[in-house]
XYZ file of C-alpha atoms in Angstrom:
485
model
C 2.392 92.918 20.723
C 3.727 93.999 17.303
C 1.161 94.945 14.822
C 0.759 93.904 11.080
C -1.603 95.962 9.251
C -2.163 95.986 5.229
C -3.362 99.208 3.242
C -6.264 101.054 4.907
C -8.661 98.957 3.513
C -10.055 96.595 6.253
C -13.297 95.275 6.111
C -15.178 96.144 9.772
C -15.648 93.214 11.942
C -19.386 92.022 12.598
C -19.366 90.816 16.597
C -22.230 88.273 16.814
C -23.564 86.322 20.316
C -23.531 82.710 19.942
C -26.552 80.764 20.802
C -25.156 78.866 23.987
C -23.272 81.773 25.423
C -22.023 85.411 25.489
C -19.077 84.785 23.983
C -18.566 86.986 20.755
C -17.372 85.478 17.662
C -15.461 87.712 14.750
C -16.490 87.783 11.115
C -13.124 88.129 8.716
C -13.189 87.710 5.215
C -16.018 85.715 5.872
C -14.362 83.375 8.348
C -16.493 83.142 11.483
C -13.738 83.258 14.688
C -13.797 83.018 18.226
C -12.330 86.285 19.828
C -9.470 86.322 19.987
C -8.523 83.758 17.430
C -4.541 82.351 18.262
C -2.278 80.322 16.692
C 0.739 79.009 17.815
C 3.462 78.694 15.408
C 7.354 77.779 16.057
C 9.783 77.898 13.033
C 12.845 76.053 12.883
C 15.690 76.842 9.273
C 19.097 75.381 8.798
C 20.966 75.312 5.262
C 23.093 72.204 6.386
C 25.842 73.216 3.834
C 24.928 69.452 1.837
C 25.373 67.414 5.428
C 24.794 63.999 4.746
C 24.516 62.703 7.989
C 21.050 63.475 10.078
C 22.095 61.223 12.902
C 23.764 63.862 14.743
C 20.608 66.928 14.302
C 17.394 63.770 15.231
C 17.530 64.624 19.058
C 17.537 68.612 18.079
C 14.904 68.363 15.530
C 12.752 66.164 17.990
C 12.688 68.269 20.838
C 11.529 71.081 18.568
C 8.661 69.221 17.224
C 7.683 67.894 20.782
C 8.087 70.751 22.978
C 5.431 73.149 24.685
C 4.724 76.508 23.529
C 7.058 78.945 25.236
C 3.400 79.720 27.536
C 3.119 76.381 27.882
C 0.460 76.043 25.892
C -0.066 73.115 22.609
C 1.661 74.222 19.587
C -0.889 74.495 16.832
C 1.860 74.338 14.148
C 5.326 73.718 13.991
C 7.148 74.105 10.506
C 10.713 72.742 9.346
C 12.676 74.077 6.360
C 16.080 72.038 5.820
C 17.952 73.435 2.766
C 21.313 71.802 1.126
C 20.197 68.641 3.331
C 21.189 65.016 1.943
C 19.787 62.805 4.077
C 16.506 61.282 4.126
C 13.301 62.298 6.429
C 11.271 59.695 6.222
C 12.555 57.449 8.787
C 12.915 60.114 11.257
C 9.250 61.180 10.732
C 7.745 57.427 11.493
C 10.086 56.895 14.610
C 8.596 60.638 15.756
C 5.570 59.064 15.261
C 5.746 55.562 16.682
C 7.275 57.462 19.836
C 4.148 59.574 20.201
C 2.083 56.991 20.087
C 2.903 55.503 23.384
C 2.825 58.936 25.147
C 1.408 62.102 23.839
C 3.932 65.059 23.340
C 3.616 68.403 25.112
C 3.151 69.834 21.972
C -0.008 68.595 21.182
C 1.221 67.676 17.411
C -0.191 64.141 16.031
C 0.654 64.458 12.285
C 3.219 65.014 10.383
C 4.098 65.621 6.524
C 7.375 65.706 5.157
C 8.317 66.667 1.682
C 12.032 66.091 -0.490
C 11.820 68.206 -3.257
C 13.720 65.475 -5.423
C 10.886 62.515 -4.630
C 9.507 61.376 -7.233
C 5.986 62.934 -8.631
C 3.355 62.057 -10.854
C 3.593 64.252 -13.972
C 1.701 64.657 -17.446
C 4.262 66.261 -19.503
C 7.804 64.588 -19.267
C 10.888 67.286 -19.020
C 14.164 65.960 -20.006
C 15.896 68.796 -18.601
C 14.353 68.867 -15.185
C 14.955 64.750 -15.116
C 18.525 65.544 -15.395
C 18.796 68.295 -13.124
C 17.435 66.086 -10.037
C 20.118 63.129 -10.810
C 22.416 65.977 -10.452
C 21.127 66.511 -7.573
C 20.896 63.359 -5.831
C 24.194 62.505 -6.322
C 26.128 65.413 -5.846
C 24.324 67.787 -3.426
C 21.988 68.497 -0.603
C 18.343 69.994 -1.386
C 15.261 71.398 0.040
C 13.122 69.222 2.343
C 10.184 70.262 5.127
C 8.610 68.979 8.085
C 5.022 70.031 8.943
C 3.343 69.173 12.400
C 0.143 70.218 13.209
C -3.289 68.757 15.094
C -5.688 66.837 13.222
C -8.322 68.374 15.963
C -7.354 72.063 14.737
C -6.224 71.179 10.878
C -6.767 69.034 8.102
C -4.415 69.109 5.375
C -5.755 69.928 1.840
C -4.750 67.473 -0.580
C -2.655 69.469 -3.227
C 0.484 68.977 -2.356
C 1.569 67.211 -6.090
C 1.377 71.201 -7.100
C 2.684 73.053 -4.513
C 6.604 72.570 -5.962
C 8.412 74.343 -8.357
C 12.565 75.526 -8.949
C 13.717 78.930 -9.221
C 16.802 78.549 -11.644
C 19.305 76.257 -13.354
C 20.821 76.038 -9.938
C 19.020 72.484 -8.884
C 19.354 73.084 -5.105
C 17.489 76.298 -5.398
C 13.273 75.238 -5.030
C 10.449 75.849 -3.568
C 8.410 73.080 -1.408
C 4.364 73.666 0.441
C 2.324 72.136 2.429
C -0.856 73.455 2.511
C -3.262 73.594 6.154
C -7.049 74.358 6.889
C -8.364 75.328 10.452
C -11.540 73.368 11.002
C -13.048 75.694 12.710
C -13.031 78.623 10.307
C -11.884 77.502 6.947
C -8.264 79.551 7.686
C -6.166 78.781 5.136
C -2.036 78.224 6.256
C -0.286 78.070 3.312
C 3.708 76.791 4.842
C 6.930 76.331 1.580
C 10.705 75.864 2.314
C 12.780 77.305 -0.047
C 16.131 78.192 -1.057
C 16.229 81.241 -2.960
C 18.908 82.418 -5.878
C 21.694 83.750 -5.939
C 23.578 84.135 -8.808
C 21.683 87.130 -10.869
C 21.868 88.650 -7.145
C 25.614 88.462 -6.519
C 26.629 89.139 -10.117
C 24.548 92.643 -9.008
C 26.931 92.842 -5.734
C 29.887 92.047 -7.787
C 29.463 94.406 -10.984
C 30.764 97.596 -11.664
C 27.747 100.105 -11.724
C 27.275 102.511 -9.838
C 26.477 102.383 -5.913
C 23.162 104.469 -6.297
C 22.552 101.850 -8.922
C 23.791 98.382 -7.347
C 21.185 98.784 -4.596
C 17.897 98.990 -6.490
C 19.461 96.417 -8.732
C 19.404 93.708 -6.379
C 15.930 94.957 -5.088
C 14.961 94.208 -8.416
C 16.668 91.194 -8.548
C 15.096 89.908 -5.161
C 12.021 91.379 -5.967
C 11.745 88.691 -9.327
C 12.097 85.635 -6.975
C 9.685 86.925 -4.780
C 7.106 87.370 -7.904
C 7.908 84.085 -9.021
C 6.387 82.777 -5.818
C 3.363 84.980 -6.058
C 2.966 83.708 -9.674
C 2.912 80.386 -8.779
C 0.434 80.965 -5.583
C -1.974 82.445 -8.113
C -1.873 79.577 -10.607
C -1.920 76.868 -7.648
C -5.472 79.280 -6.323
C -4.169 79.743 -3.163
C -4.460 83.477 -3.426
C -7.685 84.157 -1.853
C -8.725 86.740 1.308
C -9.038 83.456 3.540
C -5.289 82.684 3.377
C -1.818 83.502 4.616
C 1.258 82.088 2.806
C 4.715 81.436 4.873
C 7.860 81.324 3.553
C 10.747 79.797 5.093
C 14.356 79.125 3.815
C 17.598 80.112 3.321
C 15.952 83.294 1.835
C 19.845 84.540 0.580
C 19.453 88.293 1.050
C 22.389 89.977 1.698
C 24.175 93.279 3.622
C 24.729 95.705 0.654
C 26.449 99.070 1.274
C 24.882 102.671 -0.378
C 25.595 106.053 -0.288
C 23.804 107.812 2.583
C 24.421 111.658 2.740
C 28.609 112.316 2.463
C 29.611 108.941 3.356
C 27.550 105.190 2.920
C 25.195 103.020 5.156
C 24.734 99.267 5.146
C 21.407 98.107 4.135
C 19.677 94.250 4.215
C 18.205 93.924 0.662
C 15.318 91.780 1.400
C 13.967 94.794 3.934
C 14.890 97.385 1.527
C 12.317 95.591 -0.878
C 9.667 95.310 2.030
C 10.290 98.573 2.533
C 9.897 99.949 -1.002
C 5.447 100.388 -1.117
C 6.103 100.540 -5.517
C 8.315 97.478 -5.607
C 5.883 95.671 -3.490
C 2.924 96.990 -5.809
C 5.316 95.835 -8.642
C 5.426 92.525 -7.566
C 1.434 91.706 -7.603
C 1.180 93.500 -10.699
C -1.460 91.996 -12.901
C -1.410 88.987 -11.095
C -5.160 87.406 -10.224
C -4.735 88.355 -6.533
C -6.722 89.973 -4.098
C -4.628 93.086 -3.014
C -1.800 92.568 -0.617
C 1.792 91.790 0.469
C 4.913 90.514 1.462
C 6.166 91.314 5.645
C 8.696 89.817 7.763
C 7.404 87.673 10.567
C 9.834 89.592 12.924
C 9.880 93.058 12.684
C 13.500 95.105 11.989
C 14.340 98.423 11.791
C 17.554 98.348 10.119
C 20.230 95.939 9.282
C 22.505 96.382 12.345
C 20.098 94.769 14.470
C 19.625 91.675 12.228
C 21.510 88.700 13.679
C 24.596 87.064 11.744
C 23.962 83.442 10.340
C 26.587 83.322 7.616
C 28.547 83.596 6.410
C 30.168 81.588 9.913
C 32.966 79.208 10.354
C 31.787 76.070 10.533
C 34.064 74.721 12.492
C 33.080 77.135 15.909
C 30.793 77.297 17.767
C 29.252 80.354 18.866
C 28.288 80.982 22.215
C 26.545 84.969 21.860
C 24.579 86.100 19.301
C 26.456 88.523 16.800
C 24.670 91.279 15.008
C 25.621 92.604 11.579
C 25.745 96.174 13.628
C 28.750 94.249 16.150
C 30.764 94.157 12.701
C 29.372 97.406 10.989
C 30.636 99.242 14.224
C 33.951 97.712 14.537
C 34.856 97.735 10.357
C 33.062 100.516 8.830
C 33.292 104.135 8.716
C 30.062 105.943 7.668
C 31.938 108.663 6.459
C 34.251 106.463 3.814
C 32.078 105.554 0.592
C 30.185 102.476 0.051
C 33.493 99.762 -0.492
C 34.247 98.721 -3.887
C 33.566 95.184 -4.735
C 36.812 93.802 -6.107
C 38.873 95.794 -3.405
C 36.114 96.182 -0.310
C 39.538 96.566 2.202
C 40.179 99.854 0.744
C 37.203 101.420 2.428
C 36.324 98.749 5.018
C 38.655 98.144 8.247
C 40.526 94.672 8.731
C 40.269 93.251 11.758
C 42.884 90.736 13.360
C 42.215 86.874 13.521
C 41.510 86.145 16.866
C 38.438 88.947 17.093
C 36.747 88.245 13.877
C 37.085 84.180 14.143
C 36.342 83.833 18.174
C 35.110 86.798 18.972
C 32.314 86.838 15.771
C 32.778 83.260 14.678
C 33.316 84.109 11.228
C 35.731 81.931 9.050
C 37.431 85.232 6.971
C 37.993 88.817 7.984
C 34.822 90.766 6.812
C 37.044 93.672 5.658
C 38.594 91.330 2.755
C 35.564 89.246 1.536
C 33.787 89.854 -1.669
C 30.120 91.258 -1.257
C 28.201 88.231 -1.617
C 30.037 87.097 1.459
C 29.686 89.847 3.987
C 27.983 88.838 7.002
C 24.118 88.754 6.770
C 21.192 87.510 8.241
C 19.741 84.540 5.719
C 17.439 82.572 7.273
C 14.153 84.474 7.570
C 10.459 83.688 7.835
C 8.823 85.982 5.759
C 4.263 85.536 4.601
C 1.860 87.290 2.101
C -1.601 87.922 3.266
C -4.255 90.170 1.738
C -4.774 93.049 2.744
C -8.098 92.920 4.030
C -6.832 89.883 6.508
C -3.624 91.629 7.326
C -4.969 94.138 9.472
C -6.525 91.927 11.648
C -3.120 90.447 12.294
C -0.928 91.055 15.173
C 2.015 89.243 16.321
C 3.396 88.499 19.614
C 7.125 86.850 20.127
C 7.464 85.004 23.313
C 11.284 85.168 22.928
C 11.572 88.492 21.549
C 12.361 87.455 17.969
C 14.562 84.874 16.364
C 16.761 82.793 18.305
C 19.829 81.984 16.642
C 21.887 78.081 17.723
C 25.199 79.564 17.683
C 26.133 76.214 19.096
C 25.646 73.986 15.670
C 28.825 73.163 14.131
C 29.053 71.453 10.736
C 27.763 74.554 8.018
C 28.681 78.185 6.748
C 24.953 78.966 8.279
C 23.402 78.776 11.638
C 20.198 76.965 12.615
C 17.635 79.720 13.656
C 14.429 78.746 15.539
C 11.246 81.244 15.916
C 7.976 81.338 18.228
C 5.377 83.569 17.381
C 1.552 83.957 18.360
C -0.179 84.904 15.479
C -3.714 86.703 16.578
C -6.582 87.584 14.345
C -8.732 90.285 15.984
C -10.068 93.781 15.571
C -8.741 95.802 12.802
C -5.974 98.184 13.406
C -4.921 101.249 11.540
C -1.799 100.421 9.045
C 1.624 100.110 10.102
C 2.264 101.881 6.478
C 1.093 103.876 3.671
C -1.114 101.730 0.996
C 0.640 100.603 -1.866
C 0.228 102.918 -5.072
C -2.343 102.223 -7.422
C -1.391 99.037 -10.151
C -1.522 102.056 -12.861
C 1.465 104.220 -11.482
C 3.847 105.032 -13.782
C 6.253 104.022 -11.292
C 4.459 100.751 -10.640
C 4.516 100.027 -14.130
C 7.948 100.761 -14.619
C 9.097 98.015 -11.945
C 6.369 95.802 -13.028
C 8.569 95.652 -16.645
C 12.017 95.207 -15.349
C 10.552 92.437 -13.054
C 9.267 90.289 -15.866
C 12.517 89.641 -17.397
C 13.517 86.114 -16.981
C 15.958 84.296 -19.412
C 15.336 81.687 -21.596
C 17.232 78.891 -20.780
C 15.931 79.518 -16.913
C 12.573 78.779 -18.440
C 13.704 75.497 -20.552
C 15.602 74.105 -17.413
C 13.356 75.132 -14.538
C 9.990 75.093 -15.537
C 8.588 72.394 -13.496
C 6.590 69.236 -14.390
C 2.849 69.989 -14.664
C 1.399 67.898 -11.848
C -1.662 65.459 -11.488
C -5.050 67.292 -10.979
C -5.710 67.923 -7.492
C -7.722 65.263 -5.750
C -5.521 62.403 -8.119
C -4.299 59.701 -6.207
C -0.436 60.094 -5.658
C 2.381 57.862 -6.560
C 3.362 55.380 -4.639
C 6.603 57.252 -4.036
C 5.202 60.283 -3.866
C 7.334 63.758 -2.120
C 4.951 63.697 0.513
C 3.611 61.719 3.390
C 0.665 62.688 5.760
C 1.705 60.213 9.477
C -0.285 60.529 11.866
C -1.458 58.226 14.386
């Protein structure tokens, strides 16, 4: 069982006897639980490199949404993130749907909601710029789109989806889609968005001239803005409460970065440097109207050489073993030589031949020769925010150990990756971590500044539509469909 605990302020648990029984029931952030409290969630993330075709993927993505629980136990939630994807879900959802109808899946699932992040919405205020941006998109490449399944005996969806949408930069493929879930039972708010996060401030970082001690907490910084964004929006949507976990699932773009570690340099993964960093992650919540809390990782790392590879791959092989960025680190890169310089990375990095980095790796260039934002990394990630004071009631099992990468999928730069976990809410354990420094840290501050720095002609292009008030009734081609049968 792997642990999740927030800052060392947990709120005891009140253990209660219910009127029929013995059995105990836990008190959380006033949610009233059964002990223990599960929930089965599975996690499946592709970037399908603008595929247009979803044909060949249907009898893939079905099995995942119809499956048993690795125990063999109903699935209580099972969540789809598809980014650079062209096709259309809708059909694919009703014939899901229509199947389960004559016979009951093993996974217990009876609804679905899908959501295309270019379907049309009701707005109040028109924006010219963000009409344009989607034709761009429709026409010339693949964007976000989710899948959802859950129990209507467990959940009932909350019916604020016309919000929960928004775009990250004048890149148009690069948004940010939810779905938003209540347990019956307790009022447990599952808050589930696909996204595709940036990538251009971040590789200009990677590519730049600065300094290594420098380039590193750069592109924190830079990651660390995207993942504010998120919480920004979460806070104006009022989904930020002590009674809710938000998941995050996507191409999430962080990269392998190399810094000087005592007389030579050491590969890090920037988005677990900036889970890692307790001031960044105060930095990020700063002022915002949040309860206190933060961003984790799903699975658990403790450094980037055990971190699978899912791009950047060839996509024309197909892998049959699992490569980690440490198979690569160990074969091309000498902790002794200095971190590799990003026009010339070969002068510092060794070059492999053809035949091991293409069939023995499945990678499409030799690592030793490809600029930074290119190295080998580990993209596809399931990462949530949770306060504090529900956090360390959290643990986490994996039935398969972690993520499970389908080295077999042809077709994209990325590989599909697929997760079970067991989320449990019990007793509270002691942090996994020191608390977060106080909002009015010098430090905290400090970060807090450089994070707020966006440009203006992000703003005029990205900003998205304001949406209908929740409750509204949606448009008749609305982004998102509740099925269910």
């Amino acid at each position: 069982m792997l642990a999740g605990c927030g800052v060392a302020q947990c709120r005891d648990l009140e253990a209660s006897s219910g009127d029929d029984d013995s059995s105990s029931t836990l008190s959380v952030n006033n949610i009233s639980l059964p002990e223990p409290s599960l929930v089965r969630l599975r996690f499946f993330n592709f970037n399908m490199a603008n595929i247009a075709a979803l044909d060949p993927f249907t009898g893939m993505f079905g099995e995942f949404l119809a499956k048993p629980f690795a125990d063999g136990a109903p699935v209580d939630i099972a969540f789809v993130a598809l980014t650079e994807a062209r096709f259309k879900m809708r059909g694919f959802v009703q014939q899901q749907l229509d199947r389960w109808k004559h016979r009951l899946p093993l996974s217990g699932l009876d609804a679905l909601v899908h959501r295309d992040a270019l379907r049309k919405r009701p707005v109040r205020n028109y924006n010219i710029f963000s009409k344009c941006r989607k034709k761009v998109v429709q026409h010339c490449v693949g964007n976000v789109k989710t899948v959802l399944g859950f129990s209507q005996g467990r959940f009932v969806k909350e019916e604020r989806d016309e919000q929960l949408q928004g775009a990250f930069t004048l890149n148009p493929e690069k948004a940010f889609i939810g779905t938003s879930i209540v347990r019956k039972q307790d009022g447990l708010r599952l808050c589930f968005f696909g996204t595709h996060f940036p990538m251009q401030k971040l590789q200009a970082v990677l590519l730049s001239k600065n300094d290594e001690n420098d380039r590193l907490m750069a592109a924190k910084i830079e990651y660390a803005r995207v993942l504010r964004e998120v919480l920004c929006q979460v806070s104006s949507w009022e989904l930020g409460n002590d009674q809710t976990v938000v998941f995050v699932q996507g191409d999430l773009n962080s990269r392998t970065v190399f810094d000087f570690h005592e007389i030579g340099s050491q590969a890090k993964d920037v988005l677990l440097e900036v889970l890692s960093d307790a001031a960044l992650m105060a930095a990020i919540a700063h002022d915002l109207p949040l309860p206190p809390g933060r961003w984790r990782e799903v699975v658990h790392f403790n450094g980037v050489n055990e971190m699978p590879v899912t791009y950047k791959v060839d996509p024309r092989m197909r892998i049959g073993n699992v490569v980690t960025v440490g198979d690569i680190l160990n074969r091309i890169h000498d902790p002794a030589q200095p971190p590799p310089q990003p026009r010339n990375p070969s002068r510092q990095l060794t070059s492999v031949a053809r035949k091991e980095f293409s069939q023995g790796w499945g990678l499409k260039n030799d690592p030793a020769k490809v600029k930074p934002s290119h190295f080998p990394a580990f993209t596809e990630r399931v990462i949530y925010w949770a306060p504090d004071s529900l956090t360390c009631h959290l643990s986490w099992a994996l039935p398969h150990g972690g993520y499970e990468i389908l080295g077999h999928v042809d077709g994209s730069d990325h590989r599909p990756v697929t997760l079970e976990a067991t989320m449990e809410i019990g007793p509270a354990a002691q942090p996994d971590g020191p608390p977060l420094p106080h909002a009015e840290d010098p430090a905290v501050k400090e970060l807090a500044a450089r994070l707020e720095h966006r440009r203006f002609f992000d703003w005029l292009f990205c900003s998205t539509e304001s949406p209908q008030p929740v409750g509204a009734p949606e448009a008749e081609d609305s982004d998102s469909d509740v099925n269910a049968w």
